């Protein structure tokens, strides 16, 4: 099931959109402001993000920028702002499309499906060096041969491959994979990295330790 993150400060609109999308086969996490949505984004993986522009705590443009700094998930703005400079700003920050308020729910649903289909046509596979990973099918290939990973190790590799060339701190990894309520040691990350490196064989060297910083996935 495709999972959507919705950030909309209007409670009535938020409930209408979430209920309608869920009735049509999506799983929806809804946040009342940009900060709440950002916290949810850091703890789960999403196939699509719907952002209102004008929100308290953190506006949609800021949230879009922060999301784009981490992952390449499709982003659709929901906005009553129609100025060309606002639209251009959104596209510059990495938004995939806009839908202008007021809009009908069937039109929003159609737009979501088109964006997801367009994104899927680009390929579900993440690739780096000789590693290929399919998040939907939860399978990993190294030089064409299947690699068996435990669930947490698969999620860790997926997170690394979605953030190639970026240093990820242990705190970021814990937050993304274990969530806010995790109370164990951050050395759990080291344990899973060690297991993952071993499972990847010669490609384990792609996961580099950055002293006092965290880890960097670098296929080069």
XYZ file of C-alpha atoms in Angstrom:
220
model
C 0.000 0.000 0.000
C 1.307 3.443 -0.943
C 1.925 5.712 2.043
C 1.274 9.465 1.821
C 2.368 12.216 4.193
C -0.151 15.072 4.340
C 0.730 18.435 5.921
C -2.339 20.693 6.172
C -3.196 23.067 9.026
C -6.931 23.296 8.256
C -8.426 20.507 10.368
C -11.552 20.067 8.229
C -9.569 19.958 4.976
C -6.989 17.635 6.511
C -9.651 15.162 7.617
C -11.465 15.265 4.263
C -8.310 14.625 2.256
C -7.002 11.888 4.554
C -10.352 10.048 4.662
C -10.828 10.258 0.893
C -7.345 9.003 0.066
C -7.634 6.172 2.584
C -10.987 5.166 1.058
C -9.163 4.917 -2.264
C -6.398 2.608 -1.152
C -3.723 4.822 0.378
C -2.277 4.921 3.873
C -2.150 8.528 5.098
C -0.235 10.151 7.946
C -1.554 13.674 8.511
C 0.202 16.516 10.305
C -1.400 19.763 11.480
C 1.707 21.861 10.833
C 5.039 21.697 9.069
C 7.019 20.773 12.170
C 4.759 17.832 13.012
C 4.954 16.626 9.401
C 8.749 16.928 9.429
C 8.944 14.803 12.582
C 6.810 12.110 10.943
C 8.875 12.221 7.753
C 12.011 11.431 9.714
C 10.522 8.268 11.192
C 8.776 6.641 8.191
C 9.199 6.193 4.451
C 6.639 7.821 2.162
C 5.785 7.405 -1.509
C 4.312 10.919 -1.829
C 4.170 14.116 0.240
C 1.276 16.604 0.070
C 2.165 20.036 1.459
C 0.099 23.091 2.211
C 2.182 26.240 1.719
C 0.953 28.425 4.577
C 1.327 26.490 7.836
C 2.326 27.384 11.407
C 5.650 26.305 12.950
C 7.188 25.526 9.542
C 5.783 26.576 6.160
C 5.524 24.304 3.152
C 8.469 25.827 1.306
C 10.774 25.242 4.266
C 9.504 21.704 4.729
C 9.957 20.989 1.016
C 13.565 22.159 1.182
C 14.306 20.025 4.260
C 12.741 16.948 2.658
C 14.723 17.473 -0.538
C 17.934 17.643 1.484
C 17.243 14.079 2.634
C 15.288 12.186 -0.027
C 13.886 12.369 -3.541
C 10.257 11.572 -2.694
C 7.574 13.178 -4.941
C 6.094 16.384 -3.483
C 2.757 17.974 -4.411
C 1.853 21.427 -3.084
C -1.736 22.172 -2.036
C -2.081 25.932 -2.124
C -4.362 28.907 -2.600
C -1.359 31.016 -3.604
C -1.364 31.465 -7.357
C 1.419 34.009 -7.850
C 3.888 32.869 -10.456
C 6.847 33.608 -8.202
C 5.431 31.273 -5.545
C 5.032 28.450 -8.040
C 8.520 29.020 -9.417
C 9.898 29.024 -5.886
C 8.236 25.688 -5.203
C 9.601 24.119 -8.363
C 13.035 25.511 -7.596
C 12.911 23.826 -4.176
C 12.081 20.496 -5.824
C 8.270 20.276 -5.868
C 6.864 17.959 -8.542
C 3.542 19.730 -9.035
C 0.904 22.107 -7.653
C -2.826 21.813 -7.155
C -4.677 25.047 -6.455
C -7.365 25.416 -3.799
C -10.260 24.964 -3.963
C -9.931 21.607 -5.698
C -12.129 18.521 -5.938
C -11.041 15.378 -4.160
C -11.312 13.224 -7.323
C -8.947 15.633 -9.103
C -6.495 15.446 -6.193
C -6.693 11.642 -6.267
C -6.037 11.603 -10.013
C -3.046 13.911 -9.604
C -1.603 11.736 -6.847
C -1.943 8.626 -8.997
C -0.329 10.305 -12.009
C 2.637 11.510 -9.949
C 3.125 8.090 -8.372
C 2.828 6.323 -11.723
C 5.277 8.746 -13.318
C 7.704 8.220 -10.460
C 7.349 4.448 -10.652
C 8.035 4.427 -14.396
C 11.415 5.888 -13.540
C 12.131 2.523 -11.926
C 11.648 1.117 -8.456
C 15.272 0.046 -8.257
C 17.939 1.936 -6.382
C 21.392 1.299 -7.848
C 24.939 1.920 -6.664
C 28.089 0.182 -7.881
C 26.988 -3.450 -8.272
C 24.173 -3.190 -5.726
C 20.510 -3.047 -6.807
C 17.719 -2.640 -4.260
C 13.961 -2.664 -4.766
C 12.134 -0.995 -1.835
C 8.727 -2.299 -2.957
C 9.758 -5.931 -3.371
C 12.276 -5.678 -0.518
C 14.985 -7.485 -2.432
C 18.695 -6.810 -2.891
C 21.028 -7.988 -5.642
C 24.817 -7.790 -5.673
C 26.240 -8.380 -9.146
C 22.896 -9.906 -10.025
C 22.907 -12.389 -7.159
C 20.253 -12.152 -4.400
C 21.434 -11.119 -0.946
C 19.475 -12.103 2.166
C 19.121 -9.313 4.719
C 17.183 -9.089 7.938
C 14.439 -6.468 7.917
C 16.353 -3.815 9.860
C 19.488 -4.298 7.761
C 17.444 -3.956 4.571
C 15.914 -0.706 5.839
C 19.375 0.548 6.752
C 20.762 -0.185 3.281
C 17.725 1.451 1.688
C 18.269 4.570 3.796
C 21.942 4.658 2.843
C 21.217 4.250 -0.871
C 18.570 6.976 -0.829
C 21.146 9.300 0.703
C 24.286 8.489 -1.275
C 27.095 10.952 -0.690
C 25.528 12.345 2.497
C 26.902 11.862 5.980
C 24.246 10.313 8.213
C 24.759 10.600 11.951
C 23.904 7.749 14.277
C 21.128 9.928 15.689
C 19.586 10.384 12.224
C 19.730 6.662 11.544
C 18.213 5.793 14.926
C 15.416 8.289 14.384
C 14.617 7.002 10.893
C 14.797 3.281 11.622
C 13.948 2.946 15.321
C 11.756 6.014 15.873
C 11.399 8.632 18.600
C 10.667 6.207 21.427
C 13.889 4.190 21.073
C 15.780 4.217 24.372
C 18.735 1.941 23.618
C 22.337 2.735 22.726
C 23.294 4.423 19.481
C 25.879 1.656 19.131
C 23.036 -0.489 17.797
C 23.686 1.332 14.530
C 27.300 0.136 14.511
C 26.165 -3.450 15.016
C 23.788 -3.328 12.066
C 26.349 -1.576 9.870
C 28.841 -4.342 10.631
C 26.292 -7.018 9.680
C 25.330 -5.137 6.537
C 28.929 -4.736 5.395
C 29.488 -8.460 5.805
C 26.334 -9.326 3.849
C 27.336 -7.033 0.971
C 30.748 -8.657 0.572
C 33.114 -6.548 -1.510
C 30.490 -3.788 -1.661
C 30.541 -3.413 2.101
C 33.337 -0.892 1.595
C 30.734 1.490 0.128
C 29.646 2.173 3.720
C 32.367 4.429 5.059
C 32.839 5.338 8.717
C 33.194 9.094 9.212
C 35.031 9.499 12.512
C 32.990 11.404 15.127
C 30.307 12.107 12.499
C 28.544 8.905 11.429
C 28.423 6.991 8.154
C 28.607 7.829 4.466
C 27.423 5.578 1.635
C 29.709 6.243 -1.317
C 29.587 3.916 -4.318
C 32.559 5.661 -5.931
